[in-house]
mmCIF file of C-alpha atoms in Angstrom:
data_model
loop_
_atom_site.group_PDB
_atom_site.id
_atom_site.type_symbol
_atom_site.label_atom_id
_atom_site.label_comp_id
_atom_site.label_asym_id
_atom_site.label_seq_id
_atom_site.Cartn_x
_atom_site.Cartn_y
_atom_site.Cartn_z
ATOM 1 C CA UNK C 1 68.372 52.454 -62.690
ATOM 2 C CA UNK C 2 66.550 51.395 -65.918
ATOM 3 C CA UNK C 3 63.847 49.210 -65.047
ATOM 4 C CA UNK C 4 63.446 45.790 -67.069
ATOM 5 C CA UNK C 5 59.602 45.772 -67.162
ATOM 6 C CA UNK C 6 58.301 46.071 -70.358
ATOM 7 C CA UNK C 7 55.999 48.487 -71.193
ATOM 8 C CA UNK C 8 52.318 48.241 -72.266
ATOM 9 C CA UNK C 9 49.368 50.548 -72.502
ATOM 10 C CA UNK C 10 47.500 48.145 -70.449
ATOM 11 C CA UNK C 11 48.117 44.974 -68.583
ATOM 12 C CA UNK C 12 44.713 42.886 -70.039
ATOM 13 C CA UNK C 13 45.192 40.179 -67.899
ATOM 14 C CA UNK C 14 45.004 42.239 -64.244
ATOM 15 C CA UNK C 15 42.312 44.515 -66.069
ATOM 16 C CA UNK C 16 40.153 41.220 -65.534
ATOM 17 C CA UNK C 17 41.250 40.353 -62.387
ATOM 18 C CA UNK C 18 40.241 43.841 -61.492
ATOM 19 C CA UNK C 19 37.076 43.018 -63.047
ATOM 20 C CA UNK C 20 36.435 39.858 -61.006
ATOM 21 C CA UNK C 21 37.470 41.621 -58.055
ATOM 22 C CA UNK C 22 35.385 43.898 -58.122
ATOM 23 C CA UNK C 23 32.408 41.811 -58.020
ATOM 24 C CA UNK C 24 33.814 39.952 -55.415
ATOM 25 C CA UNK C 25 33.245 42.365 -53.538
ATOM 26 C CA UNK C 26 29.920 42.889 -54.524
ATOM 27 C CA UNK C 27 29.138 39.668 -53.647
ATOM 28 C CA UNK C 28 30.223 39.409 -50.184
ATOM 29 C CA UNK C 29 28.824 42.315 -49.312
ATOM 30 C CA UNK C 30 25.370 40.958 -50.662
ATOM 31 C CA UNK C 31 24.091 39.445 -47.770
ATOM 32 C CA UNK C 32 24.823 39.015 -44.166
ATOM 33 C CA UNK C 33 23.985 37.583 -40.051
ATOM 34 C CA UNK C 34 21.893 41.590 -40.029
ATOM 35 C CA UNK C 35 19.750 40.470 -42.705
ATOM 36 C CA UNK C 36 18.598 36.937 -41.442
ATOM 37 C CA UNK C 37 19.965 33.602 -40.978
ATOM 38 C CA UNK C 38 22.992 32.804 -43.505
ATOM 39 C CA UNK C 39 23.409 29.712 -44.878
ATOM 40 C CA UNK C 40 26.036 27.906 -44.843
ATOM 41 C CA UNK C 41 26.536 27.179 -48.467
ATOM 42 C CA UNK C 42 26.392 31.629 -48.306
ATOM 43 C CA UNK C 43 28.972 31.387 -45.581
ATOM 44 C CA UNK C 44 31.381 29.121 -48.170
ATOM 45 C CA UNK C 45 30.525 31.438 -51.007
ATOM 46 C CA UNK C 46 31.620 34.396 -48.754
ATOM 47 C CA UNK C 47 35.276 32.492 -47.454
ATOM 48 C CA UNK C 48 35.993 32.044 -51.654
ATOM 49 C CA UNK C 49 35.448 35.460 -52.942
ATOM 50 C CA UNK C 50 37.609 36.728 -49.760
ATOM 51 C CA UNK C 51 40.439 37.564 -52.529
ATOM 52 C CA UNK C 52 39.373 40.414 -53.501
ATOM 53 C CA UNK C 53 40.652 43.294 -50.998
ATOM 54 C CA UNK C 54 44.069 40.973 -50.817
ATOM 55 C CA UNK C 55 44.024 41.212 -54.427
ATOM 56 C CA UNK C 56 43.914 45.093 -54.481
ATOM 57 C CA UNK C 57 46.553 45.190 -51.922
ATOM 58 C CA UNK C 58 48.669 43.380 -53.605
ATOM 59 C CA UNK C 59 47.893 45.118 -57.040
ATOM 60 C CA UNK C 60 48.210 48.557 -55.270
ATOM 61 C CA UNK C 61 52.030 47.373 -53.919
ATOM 62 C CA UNK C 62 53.153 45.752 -56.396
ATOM 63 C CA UNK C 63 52.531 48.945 -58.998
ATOM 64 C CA UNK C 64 53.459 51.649 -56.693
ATOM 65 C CA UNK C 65 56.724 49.611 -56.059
ATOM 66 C CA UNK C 66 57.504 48.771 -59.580
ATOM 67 C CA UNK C 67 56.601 52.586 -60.921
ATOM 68 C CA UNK C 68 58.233 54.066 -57.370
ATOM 69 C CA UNK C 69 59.700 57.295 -57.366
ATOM 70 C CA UNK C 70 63.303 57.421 -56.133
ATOM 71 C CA UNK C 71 63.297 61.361 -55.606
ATOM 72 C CA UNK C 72 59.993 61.222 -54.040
ATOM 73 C CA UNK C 73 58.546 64.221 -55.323
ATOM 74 C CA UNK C 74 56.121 66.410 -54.488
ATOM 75 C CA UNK C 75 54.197 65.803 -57.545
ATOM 76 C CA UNK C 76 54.353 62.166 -56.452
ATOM 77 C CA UNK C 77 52.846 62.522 -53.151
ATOM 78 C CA UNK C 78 49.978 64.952 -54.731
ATOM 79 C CA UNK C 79 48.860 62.290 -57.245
ATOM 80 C CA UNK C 80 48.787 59.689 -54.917
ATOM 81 C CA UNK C 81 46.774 61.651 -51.954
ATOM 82 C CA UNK C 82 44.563 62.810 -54.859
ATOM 83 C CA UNK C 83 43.788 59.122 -55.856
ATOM 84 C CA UNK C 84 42.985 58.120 -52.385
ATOM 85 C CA UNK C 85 42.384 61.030 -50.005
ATOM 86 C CA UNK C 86 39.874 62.893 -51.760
ATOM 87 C CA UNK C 87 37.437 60.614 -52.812
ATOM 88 C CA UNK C 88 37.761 58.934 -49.526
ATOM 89 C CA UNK C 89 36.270 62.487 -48.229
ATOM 90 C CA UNK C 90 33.926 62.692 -50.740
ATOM 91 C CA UNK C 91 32.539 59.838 -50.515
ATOM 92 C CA UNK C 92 32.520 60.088 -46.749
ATOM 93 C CA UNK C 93 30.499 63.250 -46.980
ATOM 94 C CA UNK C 94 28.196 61.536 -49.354
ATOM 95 C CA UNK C 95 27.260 57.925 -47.745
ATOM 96 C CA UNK C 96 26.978 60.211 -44.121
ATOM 97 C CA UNK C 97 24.582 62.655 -45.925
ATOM 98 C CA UNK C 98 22.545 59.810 -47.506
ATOM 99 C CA UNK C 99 22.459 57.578 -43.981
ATOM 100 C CA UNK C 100 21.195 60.696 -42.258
ATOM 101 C CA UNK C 101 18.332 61.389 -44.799
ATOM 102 C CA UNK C 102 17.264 57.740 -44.755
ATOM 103 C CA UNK C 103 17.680 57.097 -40.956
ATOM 104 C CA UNK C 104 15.286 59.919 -40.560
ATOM 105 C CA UNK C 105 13.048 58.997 -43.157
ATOM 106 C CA UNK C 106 12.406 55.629 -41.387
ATOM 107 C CA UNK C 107 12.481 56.706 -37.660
ATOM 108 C CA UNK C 108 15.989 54.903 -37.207
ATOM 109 C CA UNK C 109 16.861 56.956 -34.010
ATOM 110 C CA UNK C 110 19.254 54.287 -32.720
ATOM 111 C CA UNK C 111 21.413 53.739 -36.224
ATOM 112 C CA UNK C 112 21.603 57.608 -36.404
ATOM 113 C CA UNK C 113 22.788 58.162 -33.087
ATOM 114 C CA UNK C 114 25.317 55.419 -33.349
ATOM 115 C CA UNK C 115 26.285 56.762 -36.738
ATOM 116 C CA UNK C 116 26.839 60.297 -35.495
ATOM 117 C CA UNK C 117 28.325 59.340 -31.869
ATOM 118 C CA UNK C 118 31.535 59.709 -32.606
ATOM 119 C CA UNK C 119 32.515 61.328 -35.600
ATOM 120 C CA UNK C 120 36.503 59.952 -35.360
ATOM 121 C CA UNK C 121 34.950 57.161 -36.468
ATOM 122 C CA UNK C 122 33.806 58.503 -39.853
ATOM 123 C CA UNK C 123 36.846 60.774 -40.063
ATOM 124 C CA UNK C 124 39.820 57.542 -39.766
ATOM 125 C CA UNK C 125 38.162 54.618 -40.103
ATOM 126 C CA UNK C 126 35.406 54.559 -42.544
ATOM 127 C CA UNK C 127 32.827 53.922 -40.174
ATOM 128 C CA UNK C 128 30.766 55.864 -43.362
ATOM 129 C CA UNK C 129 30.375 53.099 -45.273
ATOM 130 C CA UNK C 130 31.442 49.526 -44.604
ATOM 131 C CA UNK C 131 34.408 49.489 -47.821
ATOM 132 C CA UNK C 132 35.695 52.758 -46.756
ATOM 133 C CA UNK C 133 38.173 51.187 -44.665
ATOM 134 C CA UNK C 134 40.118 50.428 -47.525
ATOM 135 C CA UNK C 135 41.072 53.522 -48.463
ATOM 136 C CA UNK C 136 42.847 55.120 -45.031
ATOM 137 C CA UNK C 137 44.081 51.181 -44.455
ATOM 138 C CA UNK C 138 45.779 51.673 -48.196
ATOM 139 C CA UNK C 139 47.100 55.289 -47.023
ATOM 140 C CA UNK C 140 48.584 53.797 -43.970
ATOM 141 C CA UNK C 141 50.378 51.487 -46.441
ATOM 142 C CA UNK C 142 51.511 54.324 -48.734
ATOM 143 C CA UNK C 143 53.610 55.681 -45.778
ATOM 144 C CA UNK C 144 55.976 52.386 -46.486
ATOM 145 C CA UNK C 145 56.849 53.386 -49.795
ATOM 146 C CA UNK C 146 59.075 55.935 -47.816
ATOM 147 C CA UNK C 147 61.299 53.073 -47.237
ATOM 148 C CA UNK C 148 61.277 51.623 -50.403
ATOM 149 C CA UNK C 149 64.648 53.701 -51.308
ATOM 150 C CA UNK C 150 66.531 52.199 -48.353
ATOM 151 C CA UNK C 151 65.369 48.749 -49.535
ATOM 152 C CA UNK C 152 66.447 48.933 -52.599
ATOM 153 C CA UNK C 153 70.051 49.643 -52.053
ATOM 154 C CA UNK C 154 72.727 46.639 -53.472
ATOM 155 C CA UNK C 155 73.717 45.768 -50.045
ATOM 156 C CA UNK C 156 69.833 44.958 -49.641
ATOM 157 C CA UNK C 157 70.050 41.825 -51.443
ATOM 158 C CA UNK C 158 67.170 39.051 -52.184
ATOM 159 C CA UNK C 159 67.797 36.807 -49.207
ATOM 160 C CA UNK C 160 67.617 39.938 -46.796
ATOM 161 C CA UNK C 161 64.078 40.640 -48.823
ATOM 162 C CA UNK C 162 62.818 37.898 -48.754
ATOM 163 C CA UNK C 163 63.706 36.711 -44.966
ATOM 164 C CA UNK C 164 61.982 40.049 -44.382
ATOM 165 C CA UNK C 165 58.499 38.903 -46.416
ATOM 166 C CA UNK C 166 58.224 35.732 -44.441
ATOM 167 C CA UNK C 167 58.967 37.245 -41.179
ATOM 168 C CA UNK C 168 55.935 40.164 -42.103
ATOM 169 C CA UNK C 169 53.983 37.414 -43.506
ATOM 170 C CA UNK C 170 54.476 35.368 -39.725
ATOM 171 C CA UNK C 171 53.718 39.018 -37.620
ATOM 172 C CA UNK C 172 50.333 39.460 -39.538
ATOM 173 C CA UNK C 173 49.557 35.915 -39.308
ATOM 174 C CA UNK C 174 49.981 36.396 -35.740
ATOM 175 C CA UNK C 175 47.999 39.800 -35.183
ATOM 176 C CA UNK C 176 45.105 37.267 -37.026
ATOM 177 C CA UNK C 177 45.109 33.999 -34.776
ATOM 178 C CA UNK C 178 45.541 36.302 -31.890
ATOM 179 C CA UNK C 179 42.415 37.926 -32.346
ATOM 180 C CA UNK C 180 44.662 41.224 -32.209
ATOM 181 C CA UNK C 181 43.353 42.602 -35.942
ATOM 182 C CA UNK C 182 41.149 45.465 -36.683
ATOM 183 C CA UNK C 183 37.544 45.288 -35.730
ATOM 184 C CA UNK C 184 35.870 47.179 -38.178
ATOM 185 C CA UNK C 185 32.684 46.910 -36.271
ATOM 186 C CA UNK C 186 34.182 47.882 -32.867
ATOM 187 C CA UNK C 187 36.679 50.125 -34.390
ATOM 188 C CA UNK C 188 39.265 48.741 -32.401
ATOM 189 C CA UNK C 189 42.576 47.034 -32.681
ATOM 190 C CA UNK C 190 44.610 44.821 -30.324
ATOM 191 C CA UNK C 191 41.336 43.935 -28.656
ATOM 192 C CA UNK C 192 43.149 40.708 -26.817
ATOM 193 C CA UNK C 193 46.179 42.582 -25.623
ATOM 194 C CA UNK C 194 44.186 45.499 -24.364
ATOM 195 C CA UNK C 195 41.792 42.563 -22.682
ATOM 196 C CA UNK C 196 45.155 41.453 -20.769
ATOM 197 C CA UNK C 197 45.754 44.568 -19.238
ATOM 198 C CA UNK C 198 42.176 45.638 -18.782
ATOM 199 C CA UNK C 199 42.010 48.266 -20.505
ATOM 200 C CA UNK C 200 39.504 49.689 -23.297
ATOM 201 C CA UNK C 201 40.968 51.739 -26.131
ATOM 202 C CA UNK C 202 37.912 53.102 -27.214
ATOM 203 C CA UNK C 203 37.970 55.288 -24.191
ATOM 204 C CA UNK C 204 40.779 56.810 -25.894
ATOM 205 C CA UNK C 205 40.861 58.260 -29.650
ATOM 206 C CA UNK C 206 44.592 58.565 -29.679
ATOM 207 C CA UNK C 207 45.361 55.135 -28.385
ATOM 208 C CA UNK C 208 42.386 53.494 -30.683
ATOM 209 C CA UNK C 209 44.550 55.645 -33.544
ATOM 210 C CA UNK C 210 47.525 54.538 -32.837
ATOM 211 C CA UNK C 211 46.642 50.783 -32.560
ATOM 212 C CA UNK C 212 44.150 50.672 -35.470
ATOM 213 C CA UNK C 213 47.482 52.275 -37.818
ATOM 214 C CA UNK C 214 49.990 49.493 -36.083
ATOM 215 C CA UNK C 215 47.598 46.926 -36.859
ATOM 216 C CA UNK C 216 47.312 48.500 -40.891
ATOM 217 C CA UNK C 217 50.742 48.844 -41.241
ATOM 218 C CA UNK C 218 51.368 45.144 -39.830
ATOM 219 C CA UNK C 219 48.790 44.662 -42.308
ATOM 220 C CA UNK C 220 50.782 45.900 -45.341
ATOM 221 C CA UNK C 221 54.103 45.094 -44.278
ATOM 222 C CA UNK C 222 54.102 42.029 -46.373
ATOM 223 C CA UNK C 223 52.478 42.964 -49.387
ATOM 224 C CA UNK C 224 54.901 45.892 -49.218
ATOM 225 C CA UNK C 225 58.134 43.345 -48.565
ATOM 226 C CA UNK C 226 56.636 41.113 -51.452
ATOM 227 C CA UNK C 227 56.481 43.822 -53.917
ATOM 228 C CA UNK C 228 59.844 45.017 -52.950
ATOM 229 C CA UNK C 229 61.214 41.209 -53.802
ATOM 230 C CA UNK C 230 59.265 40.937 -57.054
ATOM 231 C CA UNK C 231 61.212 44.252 -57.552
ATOM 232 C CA UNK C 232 64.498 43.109 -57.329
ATOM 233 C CA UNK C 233 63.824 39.835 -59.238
ATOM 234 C CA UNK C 234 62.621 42.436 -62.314
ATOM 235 C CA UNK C 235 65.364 44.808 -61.865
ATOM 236 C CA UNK C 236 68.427 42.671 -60.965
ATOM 237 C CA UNK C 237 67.748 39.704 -62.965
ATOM 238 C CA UNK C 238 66.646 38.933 -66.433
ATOM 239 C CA UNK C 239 63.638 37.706 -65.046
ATOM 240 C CA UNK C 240 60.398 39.080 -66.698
ATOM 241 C CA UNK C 241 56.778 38.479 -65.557
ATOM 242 C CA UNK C 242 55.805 39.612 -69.430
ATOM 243 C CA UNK C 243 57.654 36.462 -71.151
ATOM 244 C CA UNK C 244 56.577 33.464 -68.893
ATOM 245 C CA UNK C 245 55.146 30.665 -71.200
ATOM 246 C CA UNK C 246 50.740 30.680 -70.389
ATOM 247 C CA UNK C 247 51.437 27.304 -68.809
ATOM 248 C CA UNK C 248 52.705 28.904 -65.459
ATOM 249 C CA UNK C 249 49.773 31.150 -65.841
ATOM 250 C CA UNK C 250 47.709 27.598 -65.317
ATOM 251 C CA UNK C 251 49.602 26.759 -62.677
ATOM 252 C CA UNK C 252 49.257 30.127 -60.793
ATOM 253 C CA UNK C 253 45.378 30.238 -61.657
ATOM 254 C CA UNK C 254 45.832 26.676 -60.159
ATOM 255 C CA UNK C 255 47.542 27.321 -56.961
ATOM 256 C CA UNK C 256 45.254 30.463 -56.129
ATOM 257 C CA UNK C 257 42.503 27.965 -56.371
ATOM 258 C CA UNK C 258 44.118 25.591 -53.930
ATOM 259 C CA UNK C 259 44.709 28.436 -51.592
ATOM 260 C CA UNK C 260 41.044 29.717 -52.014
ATOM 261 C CA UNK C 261 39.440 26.566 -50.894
ATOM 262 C CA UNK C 262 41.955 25.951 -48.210
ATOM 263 C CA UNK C 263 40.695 26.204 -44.695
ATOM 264 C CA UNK C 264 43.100 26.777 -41.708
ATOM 265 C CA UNK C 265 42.612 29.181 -38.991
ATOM 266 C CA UNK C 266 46.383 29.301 -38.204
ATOM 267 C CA UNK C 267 47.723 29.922 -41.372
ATOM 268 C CA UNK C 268 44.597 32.624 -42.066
ATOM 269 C CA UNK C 269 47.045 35.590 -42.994
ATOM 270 C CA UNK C 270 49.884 33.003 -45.141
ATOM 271 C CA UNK C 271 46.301 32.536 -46.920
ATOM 272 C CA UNK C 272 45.089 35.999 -47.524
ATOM 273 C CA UNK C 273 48.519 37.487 -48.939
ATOM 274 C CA UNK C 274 48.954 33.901 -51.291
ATOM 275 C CA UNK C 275 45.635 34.991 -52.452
ATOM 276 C CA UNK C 276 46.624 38.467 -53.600
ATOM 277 C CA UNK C 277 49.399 37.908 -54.989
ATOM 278 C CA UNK C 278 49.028 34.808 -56.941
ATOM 279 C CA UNK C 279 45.651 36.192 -58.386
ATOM 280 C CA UNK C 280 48.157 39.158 -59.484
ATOM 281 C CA UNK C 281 50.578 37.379 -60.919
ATOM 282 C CA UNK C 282 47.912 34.872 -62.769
ATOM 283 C CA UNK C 283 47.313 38.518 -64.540
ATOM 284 C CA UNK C 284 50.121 39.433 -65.419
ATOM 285 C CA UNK C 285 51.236 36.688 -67.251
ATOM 286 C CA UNK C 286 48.180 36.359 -68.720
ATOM 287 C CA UNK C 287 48.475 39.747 -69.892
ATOM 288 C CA UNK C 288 50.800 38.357 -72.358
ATOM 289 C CA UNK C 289 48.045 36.334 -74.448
ATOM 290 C CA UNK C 290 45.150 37.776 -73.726
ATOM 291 C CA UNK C 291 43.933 40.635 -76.377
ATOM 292 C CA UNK C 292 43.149 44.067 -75.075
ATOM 293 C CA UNK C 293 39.433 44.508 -75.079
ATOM 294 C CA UNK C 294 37.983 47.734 -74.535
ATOM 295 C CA UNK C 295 35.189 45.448 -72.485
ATOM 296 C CA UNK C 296 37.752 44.757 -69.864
ATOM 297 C CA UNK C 297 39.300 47.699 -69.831
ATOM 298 C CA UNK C 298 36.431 49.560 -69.464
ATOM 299 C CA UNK C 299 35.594 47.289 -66.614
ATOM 300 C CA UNK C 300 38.682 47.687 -65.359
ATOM 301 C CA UNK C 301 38.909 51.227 -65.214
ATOM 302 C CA UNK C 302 35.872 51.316 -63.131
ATOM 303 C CA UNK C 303 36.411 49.160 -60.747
ATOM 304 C CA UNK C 304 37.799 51.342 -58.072
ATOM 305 C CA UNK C 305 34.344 53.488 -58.527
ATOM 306 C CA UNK C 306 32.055 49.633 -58.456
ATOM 307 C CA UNK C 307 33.937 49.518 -54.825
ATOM 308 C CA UNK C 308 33.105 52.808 -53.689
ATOM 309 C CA UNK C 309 29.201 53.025 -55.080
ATOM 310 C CA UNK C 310 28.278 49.695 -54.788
ATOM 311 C CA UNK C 311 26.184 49.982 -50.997
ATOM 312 C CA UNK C 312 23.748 52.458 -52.728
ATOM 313 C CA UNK C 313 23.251 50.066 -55.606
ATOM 314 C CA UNK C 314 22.483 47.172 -53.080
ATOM 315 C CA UNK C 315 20.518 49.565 -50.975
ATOM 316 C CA UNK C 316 18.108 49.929 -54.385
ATOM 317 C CA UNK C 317 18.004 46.213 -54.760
ATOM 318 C CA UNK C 318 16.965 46.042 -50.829
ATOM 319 C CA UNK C 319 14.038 47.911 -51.544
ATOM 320 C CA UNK C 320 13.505 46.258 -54.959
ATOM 321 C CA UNK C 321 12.808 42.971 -53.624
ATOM 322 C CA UNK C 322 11.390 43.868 -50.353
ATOM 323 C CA UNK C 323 8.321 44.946 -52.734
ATOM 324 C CA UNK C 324 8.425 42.036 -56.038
ATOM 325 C CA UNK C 325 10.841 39.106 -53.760
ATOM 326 C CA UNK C 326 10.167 39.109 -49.945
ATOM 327 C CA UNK C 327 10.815 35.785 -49.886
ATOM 328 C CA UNK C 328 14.681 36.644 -50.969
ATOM 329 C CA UNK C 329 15.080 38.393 -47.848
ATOM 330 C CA UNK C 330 13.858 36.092 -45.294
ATOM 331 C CA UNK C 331 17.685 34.122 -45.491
ATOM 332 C CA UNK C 332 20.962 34.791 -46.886
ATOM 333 C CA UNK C 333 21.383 32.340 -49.659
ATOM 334 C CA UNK C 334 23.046 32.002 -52.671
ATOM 335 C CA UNK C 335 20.508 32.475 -54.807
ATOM 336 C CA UNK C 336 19.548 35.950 -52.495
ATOM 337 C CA UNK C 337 23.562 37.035 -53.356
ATOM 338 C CA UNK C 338 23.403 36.253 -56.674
ATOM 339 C CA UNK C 339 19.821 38.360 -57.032
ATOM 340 C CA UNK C 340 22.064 40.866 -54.844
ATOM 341 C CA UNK C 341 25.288 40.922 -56.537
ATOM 342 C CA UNK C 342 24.809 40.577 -59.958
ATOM 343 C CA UNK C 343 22.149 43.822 -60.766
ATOM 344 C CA UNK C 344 24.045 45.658 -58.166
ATOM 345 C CA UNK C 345 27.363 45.269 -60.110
ATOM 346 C CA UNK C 346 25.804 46.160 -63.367
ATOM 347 C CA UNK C 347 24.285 49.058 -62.663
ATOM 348 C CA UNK C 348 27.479 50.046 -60.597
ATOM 349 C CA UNK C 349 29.595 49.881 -63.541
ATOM 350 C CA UNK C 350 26.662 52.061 -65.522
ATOM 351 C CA UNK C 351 26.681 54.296 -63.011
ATOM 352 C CA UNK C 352 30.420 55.011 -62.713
ATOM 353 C CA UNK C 353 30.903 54.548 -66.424
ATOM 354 C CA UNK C 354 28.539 57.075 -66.680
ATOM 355 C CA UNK C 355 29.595 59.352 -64.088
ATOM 356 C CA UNK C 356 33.523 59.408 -65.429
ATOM 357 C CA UNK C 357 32.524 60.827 -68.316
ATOM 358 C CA UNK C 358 32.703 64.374 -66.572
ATOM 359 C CA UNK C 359 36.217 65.063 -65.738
ATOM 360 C CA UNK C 360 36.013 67.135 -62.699
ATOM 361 C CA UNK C 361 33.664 64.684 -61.002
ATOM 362 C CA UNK C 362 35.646 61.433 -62.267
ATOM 363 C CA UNK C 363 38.939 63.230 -60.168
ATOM 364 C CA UNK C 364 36.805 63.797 -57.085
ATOM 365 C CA UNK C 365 35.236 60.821 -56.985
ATOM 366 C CA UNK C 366 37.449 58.537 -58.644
ATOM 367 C CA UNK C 367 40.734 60.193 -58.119
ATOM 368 C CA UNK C 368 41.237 60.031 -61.691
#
């Protein structure tokens, strides 16, 4: 079937949400309870710039949906394991190698050891690097685009779609306000049901595998179920994200604000998915007045790299200040994030912009 999106070399408008994303998570990861007492102005900062992995989610969906291969080549599946699986192991080799060298360096017996315990940790759940997780968690998620064929068949209309994204969005909210989510800490999943029966699944590497890839895939169902909607609105309707007048992109920059500052414990997961996706959509139809600048899409092309490099570039700051700003260190505050964040993220994007200049390392590291 012909697909009604319009095509553009780039889509400005999620370039710079890719942008801002990207130093969201730069941001959050600037600072936190290991370091020394967190404010709780800090703590607020943190909850707003949550968007950002939602955002990618939804971004990642939404375009492997819309662009999704109905024959499901092989080619397909190479491209898409080369964008993800290989610089997931690269970059696992790489932050392991560096923890190891500067563990030993400063007599950190008890990080190594718990570093090199158990190395399924490293292996399928990023235990690397904190942002790692994102990658196998996005992999998991991949697996649904098998389905995507069977979901888009006529007799698969729009209310059976979107019944389907509620009811995904109401399972993750529940795996949330149950406490049954991935730990990335523990490495665990379904900690609350496993408490019920008395049981720890960390004794187990098969049953912590299993329930850390239910809990993903719960994870992704609705992004995947929302993309698959959006789909059938673009395909079976002349509805077109890329000729909506800029005041509904005000009014979906204005409801992702809402939903950013909103605070409810029980609708935590209705929040996280709203965030994504309206942030995405905010681009998109932006995308139809904002200019292409090779600024943005510079940034944006790098922004996958500013997530994977950016610990080493807060690790240099770490030291930087330890020696000129002690003080910084002392407590988590918004000025100590911003000190943080904002070097980190520039010389992040140097270092990536620099380092895709090389082909061969750009499609290891980058997957590009």
């Amino acid at each position: 079937m012909q697909s009604k999106i319009e095509a553009k070399p780039r889509l400005s408008g999620v370039d710079l949400c890719r942008g801002i994303a990207a130093y969201a998570v730069v941001l959050v990861h600037s600072g936190d309870a290991t370091w020394g007492r967190v404010s709780y102005f800090s703590q607020q900062i943190e909850y707003l710039f949550s968007f950002a992995v939602p955002f990618f989610l939804a971004a990642s969906f939404y375009f492997m949906i819309c662009k999704f291969n109905a024959d499901f080549s092989l080619a397909y599946w190479k491209a898409r394991c080369r964008r993800l699986l290989i610089p997931y192991i690269v970059w696992t080799v790489i932050y392991v190698i560096a923890k190891i060298i500067m563990f030993s360096a400063l007599n950190q017996k008890e990080e190594l050891n718990d570093l090199l315990q158990n190395p399924f940790l490293i292996i399928f759940y990023g235990k690397a690097s904190l942002q790692l997780y994102y990658l196998p968690l996005l992999l998991v998620g991949t697996s649904l685009i098998i389905f995507a064929n069977y979901f888009a068949k006529p007799k698969i209309g729009l209310k059976i779609l979107a019944s389907l994204s509620v009811l995904s969005l109401i399972l993750y909210n529940l795996l949330l306000i149950t406490g049954n989510t991935v730990y990335l800490n523990k490495s665990i999943a379904f900690k609350n049901l496993f408490n019920l029966v008395n049981y720890d699944p960390s004794k187990n590497e098969f049953v912590r595998f299993i329930s850390i890839e239910l809990a993903w895939l719960v994870r992704c169902l609705p992004y995947f179920f929302i993309a698959m909607t959006l789909r059938y609105l673009l395909l079976k309707t002349n509805f077109s994200l890329l000729r909506v007048k800029i005041i509904y992109a005000y009014l979906l920059l204005g409801l992702f604000i809402v939903a950013d500052v909103y605070s409810n414990p029980i609708l935590t997961g209705f929040r996280e998915v709203f965030l994504g996706y309206s942030l995405l959509l905010y681009g998109i139809v932006l995308s139809n007045y904002l200019k292409q600048n090779s600024v943005i899409k510079n940034l944006a092309l790098c922004s996958f790299g500013i997530y994977l490099i950016h610990q080493f570039g807060i690790n240099i700051m770490e030291i930087f200040l330890k020696k000129t700003q002690p003080q910084l260190l002392e407590e988590v505050t918004f000025i100590s994030q911003l000190a943080f964040s904002i070097p980190t993220f520039l010389m992040s994007w140097l270092a990536v912009f620099i380092l895709m200049k090389n082909k061969r390392i750009a499609k290891y590291l980058f997957g590009v």
